Tab-separated table of C-alpha atoms in Angstrom:
chain	number	residue	atom	x	y	z
A	966	UNK	CA	126.373	124.899	89.490
A	967	UNK	CA	127.201	129.033	88.145
A	968	UNK	CA	129.044	131.338	90.727
A	969	UNK	CA	128.873	134.407	90.152
A	970	UNK	CA	132.344	136.105	92.353
A	971	UNK	CA	133.191	139.189	93.319
A	972	UNK	CA	136.778	140.412	92.706
A	973	UNK	CA	136.378	143.581	96.298
A	974	UNK	CA	140.092	143.999	95.645
A	975	UNK	CA	139.236	147.969	95.218
A	976	UNK	CA	135.853	147.394	97.703
A	977	UNK	CA	132.231	147.364	97.651
A	978	UNK	CA	129.167	149.592	97.569
A	979	UNK	CA	126.121	149.683	96.073
A	980	UNK	CA	126.218	151.581	92.992
A	981	UNK	CA	129.217	149.942	92.552
A	982	UNK	CA	127.296	146.195	92.687
A	983	UNK	CA	123.985	147.360	90.198
A	984	UNK	CA	127.223	147.931	88.380
A	985	UNK	CA	128.681	145.182	87.978
A	986	UNK	CA	125.587	143.519	87.390
A	987	UNK	CA	124.993	145.428	84.560
A	988	UNK	CA	128.490	144.498	82.863
A	989	UNK	CA	127.004	140.414	83.639
A	990	UNK	CA	124.972	141.361	81.389
A	991	UNK	CA	121.867	141.715	83.738
A	992	UNK	CA	119.369	144.405	81.554
A	993	UNK	CA	118.723	147.442	82.303
A	994	UNK	CA	114.950	146.949	81.932
A	995	UNK	CA	115.509	144.368	85.150
A	996	UNK	CA	116.861	147.116	88.039
A	997	UNK	CA	113.756	150.039	86.263
A	998	UNK	CA	111.114	147.497	87.031
A	999	UNK	CA	113.135	146.760	90.263
A	1000	UNK	CA	112.397	150.727	90.505
A	1001	UNK	CA	109.518	150.748	89.636
A	1002	UNK	CA	108.074	148.546	91.152
A	1003	UNK	CA	108.104	150.237	94.744
A	1004	UNK	CA	105.772	152.826	93.688
A	1005	UNK	CA	107.637	155.987	94.744
A	1006	UNK	CA	106.655	158.158	90.960
A	1007	UNK	CA	109.442	160.267	90.576
A	1008	UNK	CA	111.528	161.096	94.086
A	1009	UNK	CA	113.671	158.163	92.352
A	1010	UNK	CA	115.707	158.434	88.778
A	1011	UNK	CA	118.447	156.341	88.137
A	1012	UNK	CA	120.080	156.081	84.166
A	1013	UNK	CA	123.648	153.493	83.632
A	1014	UNK	CA	126.919	155.498	81.876
A	1015	UNK	CA	129.847	153.715	81.028
A	1016	UNK	CA	133.587	155.249	81.880
A	1017	UNK	CA	136.279	154.268	82.948
A	1018	UNK	CA	139.722	154.082	85.718
A	1019	UNK	CA	142.743	154.015	85.320
A	1020	UNK	CA	142.091	152.678	81.230
A	1021	UNK	CA	139.578	149.636	83.435
A	1022	UNK	CA	136.099	150.325	81.671
A	1023	UNK	CA	133.669	149.450	83.589
A	1024	UNK	CA	129.960	150.939	84.350
A	1025	UNK	CA	128.137	153.656	85.999
A	1026	UNK	CA	124.768	153.046	87.919
A	1027	UNK	CA	123.701	157.011	88.421
A	1028	UNK	CA	120.069	156.878	91.376
A	1029	UNK	CA	118.764	159.834	93.116
A	1030	UNK	CA	115.892	161.787	94.216
A	1031	UNK	CA	113.981	163.966	91.587
A	1032	UNK	CA	113.879	166.125	95.282
A	1033	UNK	CA	110.522	164.844	96.279
A	1034	UNK	CA	110.314	166.087	100.606
A	1035	UNK	CA	111.353	162.846	102.828
A	1036	UNK	CA	109.799	162.203	105.763
A	1037	UNK	CA	112.078	163.714	109.190
A	1038	UNK	CA	114.295	160.718	110.474
A	1039	UNK	CA	113.388	158.932	113.645
A	1040	UNK	CA	114.887	160.466	117.481
A	1041	UNK	CA	117.095	157.681	117.564
A	1042	UNK	CA	118.372	158.120	113.750
A	1043	UNK	CA	121.944	156.104	113.345
A	1044	UNK	CA	122.474	158.334	110.969
A	1045	UNK	CA	126.003	156.975	108.034
A	1046	UNK	CA	128.588	158.577	107.138
A	1047	UNK	CA	127.427	162.586	105.682
A	1048	UNK	CA	129.871	161.778	103.239
A	1049	UNK	CA	128.448	158.320	101.882
A	1050	UNK	CA	127.101	159.461	98.271
A	1051	UNK	CA	130.553	161.091	97.478
A	1052	UNK	CA	131.960	157.571	97.082
A	1053	UNK	CA	129.039	155.942	96.335
A	1054	UNK	CA	126.894	158.608	93.796
A	1055	UNK	CA	128.405	160.632	91.378
A	1056	UNK	CA	125.350	162.813	90.994
A	1057	UNK	CA	124.338	165.806	89.314
A	1058	UNK	CA	125.406	169.927	90.016
A	1059	UNK	CA	122.245	170.716	91.048
A	1060	UNK	CA	121.656	167.806	92.716
A	1061	UNK	CA	124.777	167.892	95.271
A	1062	UNK	CA	122.612	170.960	97.478
A	1063	UNK	CA	119.969	168.796	98.256
A	1064	UNK	CA	122.553	165.879	99.253
A	1065	UNK	CA	124.108	167.726	102.057
A	1066	UNK	CA	120.417	168.456	103.638
A	1067	UNK	CA	118.431	165.193	102.372
A	1068	UNK	CA	117.353	162.644	105.635
A	1069	UNK	CA	116.636	159.524	104.990
A	1070	UNK	CA	114.026	157.290	105.967
A	1071	UNK	CA	114.021	154.772	109.181
A	1072	UNK	CA	114.240	152.135	108.683
A	1073	UNK	CA	110.614	150.403	110.304
A	1074	UNK	CA	108.918	153.476	106.909
A	1075	UNK	CA	111.207	151.089	105.418
A	1076	UNK	CA	110.453	148.323	105.379
A	1077	UNK	CA	106.355	149.483	104.994
A	1078	UNK	CA	107.979	150.868	101.787
A	1079	UNK	CA	109.192	147.691	100.403
A	1080	UNK	CA	106.643	145.542	102.332
A	1081	UNK	CA	103.756	146.877	100.046
A	1082	UNK	CA	105.628	147.214	97.431
A	1083	UNK	CA	104.519	145.435	93.957
A	1084	UNK	CA	108.504	143.457	93.650
A	1085	UNK	CA	108.798	140.303	93.264
A	1086	UNK	CA	108.779	138.493	96.355
A	1087	UNK	CA	112.678	136.841	96.305
A	1088	UNK	CA	113.673	140.044	95.652
A	1089	UNK	CA	111.539	141.691	98.428
A	1090	UNK	CA	112.962	139.260	101.067
A	1091	UNK	CA	116.447	140.396	99.793
A	1092	UNK	CA	116.081	143.238	100.413
A	1093	UNK	CA	114.068	143.418	103.860
A	1094	UNK	CA	116.904	140.954	105.396
A	1095	UNK	CA	120.076	143.388	103.821
A	1096	UNK	CA	118.699	146.499	105.150
A	1097	UNK	CA	117.446	144.301	108.200
A	1098	UNK	CA	121.719	144.227	109.090
A	1099	UNK	CA	121.832	147.804	108.547
A	1100	UNK	CA	119.288	147.754	111.275
A	1101	UNK	CA	121.214	145.740	113.440
A	1102	UNK	CA	124.282	146.841	113.608
A	1103	UNK	CA	123.327	149.930	113.410
A	1104	UNK	CA	121.605	148.796	116.769
A	1105	UNK	CA	124.547	147.822	118.223
A	1106	UNK	CA	126.602	151.242	117.910
A	1107	UNK	CA	123.733	153.149	119.296
A	1108	UNK	CA	122.067	151.472	121.260
A	1109	UNK	CA	118.672	151.278	120.136
A	1110	UNK	CA	115.987	148.598	118.798
A	1111	UNK	CA	117.104	148.072	115.736
A	1112	UNK	CA	113.163	148.249	114.828
A	1113	UNK	CA	113.884	151.916	116.054
A	1114	UNK	CA	116.888	152.211	114.096
A	1115	UNK	CA	116.953	155.788	111.703
A	1116	UNK	CA	118.821	155.781	108.875
A	1117	UNK	CA	120.512	158.431	107.264
A	1118	UNK	CA	122.138	158.176	104.777
A	1119	UNK	CA	121.561	154.780	103.781
A	1120	UNK	CA	117.913	155.401	104.419
A	1121	UNK	CA	118.288	158.406	101.521
A	1122	UNK	CA	116.551	157.559	97.878
A	1123	UNK	CA	119.388	156.741	96.445
A	1124	UNK	CA	120.750	154.133	98.701
A	1125	UNK	CA	117.189	152.225	98.638
A	1126	UNK	CA	117.692	152.093	95.625
A	1127	UNK	CA	121.027	150.728	95.065
A	1128	UNK	CA	119.820	146.556	97.879
A	1129	UNK	CA	116.814	146.402	95.776
A	1130	UNK	CA	118.261	147.215	92.493
A	1131	UNK	CA	121.471	145.446	93.227
A	1132	UNK	CA	118.757	141.904	94.820
A	1133	UNK	CA	116.643	142.692	91.077
A	1134	UNK	CA	120.445	141.762	90.033
A	1135	UNK	CA	121.255	138.824	90.859
A	1136	UNK	CA	117.389	137.302	91.238
A	1137	UNK	CA	117.778	138.096	87.383
A	1138	UNK	CA	120.613	135.816	86.908
A	1139	UNK	CA	118.624	133.052	88.279
A	1140	UNK	CA	120.067	129.971	90.753
A	1141	UNK	CA	124.174	130.888	91.561
A	1142	UNK	CA	125.933	130.570	94.215
A	1143	UNK	CA	127.811	133.700	95.517
A	1144	UNK	CA	131.593	133.992	96.662
A	1145	UNK	CA	133.861	137.352	97.085
A	1146	UNK	CA	137.683	136.926	97.849
A	1147	UNK	CA	138.764	139.177	100.526
A	1148	UNK	CA	137.633	142.111	100.519
A	1149	UNK	CA	139.901	145.649	101.359
A	1150	UNK	CA	139.773	147.876	103.081
A	1151	UNK	CA	141.766	151.052	103.355
A	1152	UNK	CA	143.498	153.349	106.956
A	1153	UNK	CA	143.015	156.743	108.175
A	1154	UNK	CA	140.234	158.356	109.386
A	1155	UNK	CA	136.276	159.721	108.418
A	1156	UNK	CA	134.030	162.893	109.215
A	1157	UNK	CA	130.765	161.462	110.095
A	1158	UNK	CA	127.638	162.909	111.984
A	1159	UNK	CA	128.860	161.456	114.766
A	1160	UNK	CA	132.489	163.031	114.889
A	1161	UNK	CA	135.873	161.556	113.976
A	1162	UNK	CA	136.794	157.897	113.464
A	1163	UNK	CA	139.130	155.611	111.806
A	1164	UNK	CA	138.497	153.160	108.718
A	1165	UNK	CA	137.360	151.380	108.896
A	1166	UNK	CA	133.481	152.901	109.949
A	1167	UNK	CA	131.582	151.256	112.775
A	1168	UNK	CA	128.762	150.634	110.353
A	1169	UNK	CA	130.615	148.810	108.102
A	1170	UNK	CA	133.007	147.154	111.084
A	1171	UNK	CA	129.679	145.890	112.521
A	1172	UNK	CA	128.511	144.766	109.237
A	1173	UNK	CA	130.709	142.755	108.704
A	1174	UNK	CA	130.759	140.655	111.485
A	1175	UNK	CA	131.942	136.969	110.786
A	1176	UNK	CA	133.497	138.726	107.676
A	1177	UNK	CA	137.682	137.625	106.830
A	1178	UNK	CA	139.398	141.589	106.149
A	1179	UNK	CA	142.057	143.256	104.615
A	1180	UNK	CA	143.096	146.802	105.960
A	1181	UNK	CA	145.693	148.340	103.302
A	1182	UNK	CA	147.551	151.504	103.685
A	1183	UNK	CA	145.270	153.794	102.150
A	1184	UNK	CA	143.682	156.737	103.452
A	1185	UNK	CA	140.890	155.769	100.920
A	1186	UNK	CA	136.788	153.970	102.637
A	1187	UNK	CA	136.813	151.383	100.034
A	1188	UNK	CA	133.771	149.892	100.661
A	1189	UNK	CA	130.052	151.478	102.017
A	1190	UNK	CA	127.493	150.235	104.937
A	1191	UNK	CA	125.545	149.468	101.506
A	1192	UNK	CA	128.738	147.364	99.841
A	1193	UNK	CA	129.246	145.212	103.366
A	1194	UNK	CA	125.091	144.306	103.481
A	1195	UNK	CA	124.995	143.310	100.554
A	1196	UNK	CA	128.642	141.101	100.973
A	1197	UNK	CA	126.694	139.193	104.328
A	1198	UNK	CA	124.048	138.695	102.360
A	1199	UNK	CA	124.929	136.942	99.768
A	1200	UNK	CA	128.485	135.224	100.025
A	1201	UNK	CA	128.591	132.116	101.466
A	1202	UNK	CA	132.257	131.869	101.053
A	1203	UNK	CA	135.272	134.587	101.748
A	1204	UNK	CA	138.300	133.849	99.956
A	1205	UNK	CA	140.299	132.994	95.957
A	1206	UNK	CA	138.460	132.171	93.496
A	1207	UNK	CA	137.322	128.706	93.206
A	1208	UNK	CA	138.096	126.545	90.615
A	1209	UNK	CA	135.207	127.411	88.082
A	1210	UNK	CA	134.322	127.723	83.731
A	1211	UNK	CA	134.575	131.778	83.924
A	1212	UNK	CA	131.622	132.636	81.491
A	1213	UNK	CA	131.742	136.463	81.701
A	1214	UNK	CA	132.578	139.605	83.375
A	1215	UNK	CA	131.664	142.647	84.596
A	1216	UNK	CA	133.010	146.197	85.892
A	1217	UNK	CA	131.149	148.606	88.345
A	1218	UNK	CA	132.295	152.134	88.288
A	1219	UNK	CA	133.335	153.876	91.846
A	1220	UNK	CA	132.955	157.623	91.761
A	1221	UNK	CA	136.644	157.659	93.151
A	1222	UNK	CA	140.214	158.260	91.731
A	1223	UNK	CA	141.579	155.722	94.308
A	1224	UNK	CA	145.893	155.877	92.862
A	1225	UNK	CA	147.185	152.657	92.597
A	1226	UNK	CA	143.960	151.020	92.381
A	1227	UNK	CA	141.159	151.950	90.265
A	1228	UNK	CA	138.172	152.664	92.508
A	1229	UNK	CA	135.938	148.535	90.541
A	1230	UNK	CA	134.654	146.142	91.244
A	1231	UNK	CA	134.902	143.261	89.150
A	1232	UNK	CA	132.240	140.853	88.462
A	1233	UNK	CA	132.474	137.437	87.417
A	1234	UNK	CA	130.218	134.621	86.153
A	1235	UNK	CA	131.106	130.766	86.035
A	1236	UNK	CA	130.403	127.561	86.287
A	1237	UNK	CA	131.467	124.902	88.711
A	1238	UNK	CA	130.812	121.006	89.033
A	1239	UNK	CA	128.962	121.555	91.984
A	1240	UNK	CA	125.431	119.732	91.876
A	1241	UNK	CA	123.393	121.193	89.662
A	1242	UNK	CA	121.142	123.984	91.673
A	1243	UNK	CA	122.552	123.488	95.067
A	1244	UNK	CA	123.988	126.441	97.598
A	1245	UNK	CA	127.658	125.947	98.281
A	1246	UNK	CA	130.564	127.501	101.181
A	1247	UNK	CA	132.948	125.551	102.701
A	1248	UNK	CA	133.290	124.636	106.069
A	1249	UNK	CA	135.693	123.646	108.688
A	1250	UNK	CA	136.187	119.761	110.140
A	1251	UNK	CA	137.095	119.615	113.411
A	1252	UNK	CA	137.705	116.293	115.286
A	1253	UNK	CA	139.842	114.578	118.405
A	1254	UNK	CA	139.266	111.727	120.123
A	1255	UNK	CA	138.056	111.595	123.371
A	1256	UNK	CA	139.107	108.365	126.043
A	1257	UNK	CA	139.430	110.176	129.214
A	1258	UNK	CA	136.053	113.098	130.113
A	1259	UNK	CA	133.067	113.079	131.548
A	1260	UNK	CA	129.570	112.517	130.617
A	1261	UNK	CA	129.410	116.043	132.187
A	1262	UNK	CA	132.054	117.572	131.276
A	1263	UNK	CA	131.566	117.003	127.817
A	1264	UNK	CA	128.231	118.368	127.154
A	1265	UNK	CA	128.993	121.089	129.381
A	1266	UNK	CA	132.031	120.895	126.194
A	1267	UNK	CA	129.807	120.745	123.377
A	1268	UNK	CA	127.308	123.557	124.716
A	1269	UNK	CA	129.951	126.437	124.744
A	1270	UNK	CA	130.560	125.130	121.155
A	1271	UNK	CA	127.599	125.690	119.916
A	1272	UNK	CA	126.811	129.429	121.837
A	1273	UNK	CA	130.411	129.839	119.930
A	1274	UNK	CA	129.164	129.837	116.995
A	1275	UNK	CA	129.411	125.987	115.549
A	1276	UNK	CA	127.509	124.798	112.973
A	1277	UNK	CA	126.958	121.593	114.296
A	1278	UNK	CA	128.484	119.022	117.371
A	1279	UNK	CA	129.105	115.643	117.524
A	1280	UNK	CA	130.521	112.722	119.183
A	1281	UNK	CA	130.700	109.305	117.819
A	1282	UNK	CA	131.752	105.958	119.600
A	1283	UNK	CA	134.902	105.117	119.287
A	1284	UNK	CA	137.735	102.159	119.748
A	1285	UNK	CA	140.960	104.411	120.861
A	1286	UNK	CA	144.682	102.431	121.713
A	1287	UNK	CA	145.079	100.264	125.071
A	1288	UNK	CA	141.099	99.074	123.561
A	1289	UNK	CA	139.869	101.866	125.177
A	1290	UNK	CA	135.711	102.226	124.903
A	1291	UNK	CA	136.105	106.905	123.463
A	1292	UNK	CA	134.563	109.134	121.236
A	1293	UNK	CA	135.958	111.237	118.379
A	1294	UNK	CA	133.923	115.162	119.093
A	1295	UNK	CA	133.923	116.349	115.568
A	1296	UNK	CA	133.426	120.168	115.449
A	1297	UNK	CA	132.146	122.049	112.178
A	1298	UNK	CA	132.002	124.983	111.581
A	1299	UNK	CA	132.739	128.553	109.649
A	1300	UNK	CA	135.912	129.094	108.180
A	1301	UNK	CA	136.732	132.566	109.796
A	1302	UNK	CA	135.483	130.717	113.194
A	1303	UNK	CA	138.352	127.447	113.817
A	1304	UNK	CA	141.454	129.194	115.651
A	1305	UNK	CA	138.117	130.525	118.392
A	1306	UNK	CA	136.867	126.763	118.953
A	1307	UNK	CA	139.853	124.879	118.932
A	1308	UNK	CA	141.071	127.028	121.897
A	1309	UNK	CA	137.199	125.422	123.076
A	1310	UNK	CA	137.835	122.115	122.720
A	1311	UNK	CA	141.397	122.134	124.000
A	1312	UNK	CA	139.749	124.208	126.863
A	1313	UNK	CA	136.998	122.547	128.046
A	1314	UNK	CA	137.534	119.063	127.484
A	1315	UNK	CA	140.565	116.969	128.123
A	1316	UNK	CA	142.286	116.156	124.451
A	1317	UNK	CA	145.950	117.363	123.571
A	1318	UNK	CA	145.015	117.794	119.969
A	1319	UNK	CA	142.655	118.349	117.490
A	1320	UNK	CA	142.489	118.347	113.863
A	1321	UNK	CA	141.290	120.341	111.111
A	1322	UNK	CA	140.403	119.894	107.735
A	1323	UNK	CA	138.459	122.385	105.468
A	1324	UNK	CA	134.905	120.558	103.457
A	1325	UNK	CA	132.942	121.477	100.825
A	1326	UNK	CA	130.138	121.576	101.807
A	1327	UNK	CA	126.667	121.218	99.077
A	1328	UNK	CA	123.146	121.978	100.378
A	1329	UNK	CA	119.755	123.332	100.353
A	1330	UNK	CA	118.303	126.969	100.850
A	1331	UNK	CA	116.510	126.414	103.676
A	1332	UNK	CA	113.089	129.055	104.341
A	1333	UNK	CA	112.089	129.509	107.799
A	1334	UNK	CA	107.851	130.000	107.470
A	1335	UNK	CA	104.812	129.917	109.816
A	1336	UNK	CA	101.920	127.579	109.392
A	1337	UNK	CA	99.049	127.328	111.585
A	1338	UNK	CA	97.985	124.280	113.519
A	1339	UNK	CA	95.054	123.331	115.950
A	1340	UNK	CA	97.584	124.335	119.104
A	1341	UNK	CA	99.251	127.690	117.133
A	1342	UNK	CA	101.655	128.291	114.749
A	1343	UNK	CA	104.681	126.937	114.644
A	1344	UNK	CA	108.254	127.410	112.802
A	1345	UNK	CA	108.561	124.682	109.562
A	1346	UNK	CA	112.362	125.107	108.010
A	1347	UNK	CA	111.934	124.520	104.359
A	1348	UNK	CA	114.782	123.025	101.101
A	1349	UNK	CA	114.386	123.863	98.302
A	1350	UNK	CA	116.734	123.006	94.977
A	1351	UNK	CA	117.092	125.915	92.804
A	1352	UNK	CA	113.189	126.413	92.758
A	1353	UNK	CA	112.612	123.387	93.443
A	1354	UNK	CA	110.441	122.505	97.414
A	1355	UNK	CA	112.435	119.349	99.112
A	1356	UNK	CA	113.078	118.708	102.223
A	1357	UNK	CA	110.423	120.277	104.202
A	1358	UNK	CA	110.557	119.506	108.779
A	1359	UNK	CA	108.962	121.265	112.177
A	1360	UNK	CA	110.955	123.515	113.867
A	1361	UNK	CA	111.821	121.288	117.461
A	1362	UNK	CA	111.899	124.436	119.833
A	1363	UNK	CA	109.251	125.366	117.789
A	1364	UNK	CA	107.427	123.114	118.686
A	1365	UNK	CA	108.340	122.496	122.549
A	1366	UNK	CA	107.112	126.201	122.581
A	1367	UNK	CA	103.878	125.896	121.571
A	1368	UNK	CA	102.850	122.145	122.955
A	1369	UNK	CA	104.298	124.693	126.931
A	1370	UNK	CA	101.948	127.250	126.161
A	1371	UNK	CA	98.829	124.696	124.248
A	1372	UNK	CA	99.344	122.618	126.682
A	1373	UNK	CA	99.802	119.752	123.812
A	1374	UNK	CA	102.289	116.929	123.739
A	1375	UNK	CA	105.259	118.108	121.529
A	1376	UNK	CA	104.136	114.706	119.844
A	1377	UNK	CA	101.118	115.880	118.647
A	1378	UNK	CA	102.012	119.875	118.006
A	1379	UNK	CA	105.161	118.162	116.283
A	1380	UNK	CA	102.514	115.380	113.872
A	1381	UNK	CA	99.824	119.107	113.255
A	1382	UNK	CA	102.631	121.150	111.449
A	1383	UNK	CA	103.973	118.124	109.568
A	1384	UNK	CA	100.771	117.934	108.150
A	1385	UNK	CA	100.092	121.647	107.388
A	1386	UNK	CA	103.577	122.404	106.518
A	1387	UNK	CA	103.615	122.725	102.334
A	1388	UNK	CA	104.079	119.682	100.256
A	1389	UNK	CA	106.238	118.619	98.285
């Protein structure tokens, strides 16, 4: 399977991502067509240039507004860093004053813009998801619902262009798995619209929830909210580059000079030995043998583990030592959540120890859609191998809720949803 590996040794921003994708060979037309599909006319302009950072040659992506007015932000606007454009984009002098005063669109306006755009469906869905991640993060910080969040810099034309272009570039590479190194962020302080904050910036930190992060003693902001959201959306694994055959490398240039590390994002395109078109990641598999736990405590432990983020929890009947009947408790989890879940196993069950293994997992790409049934709309889970639909199944909780509302049996709702589901 093809793998895109993002080496974030100097952080990541939206324009660095696009530049790196161009360096891998994605055609400029792909990015320009995606921006044209937004139907913003002369409001948006983009171009590429080549340059170097500390003798590393790479590609710089420039995108900016031609000065058309943009709607004022929502009263609950979650203003991102005022200096973000300085980090992400190198503009000509005549644009500097304009960006100092430019306001961004609200999340609702961006969602409407993307939904009515002529982007292909895969790119549109990904771009919507990236902005949703930013809105959720900003909403948590400011205490407002995601739909009420307004963006400052992240909602400006150049950041919209970065996200849409990055989604289009990854889509153009074809079916692949995206992985990344543990992203690096600097230390020190930044001045935002809401005051002075330590790095990582509040929005960046919130977006990277659940993702490993490494700080270095260098007073530079290496990761922008846009870059963080792209990582969170696309990457299925964080860590050293796994075994693969290297096909292409590309370097996306940032704007700053950040010695001792060059301000670049390195992208590596390669192939590993996994089944073609499958998605893959790594999970932790925890196990412990139990022969002295009551069913009530076992059920409570399962519930606590799911609530804490476990991917799956189950018991398997087994023969214990001294001939006792018992169970093997198995917990599957994202690697970064292993320690917390292992602690729960030790405190919520009768276990005195837990075995932990790292396992590679191949999986179908999953999408969720609604289908109409005589009882109401039901959510269906679809599994894709590349672009081919190979599995479909009604979501049980959705069937249960619809059945309760319609006064029907869950069995009938499940059967109706199965009939209405897309065919393989």
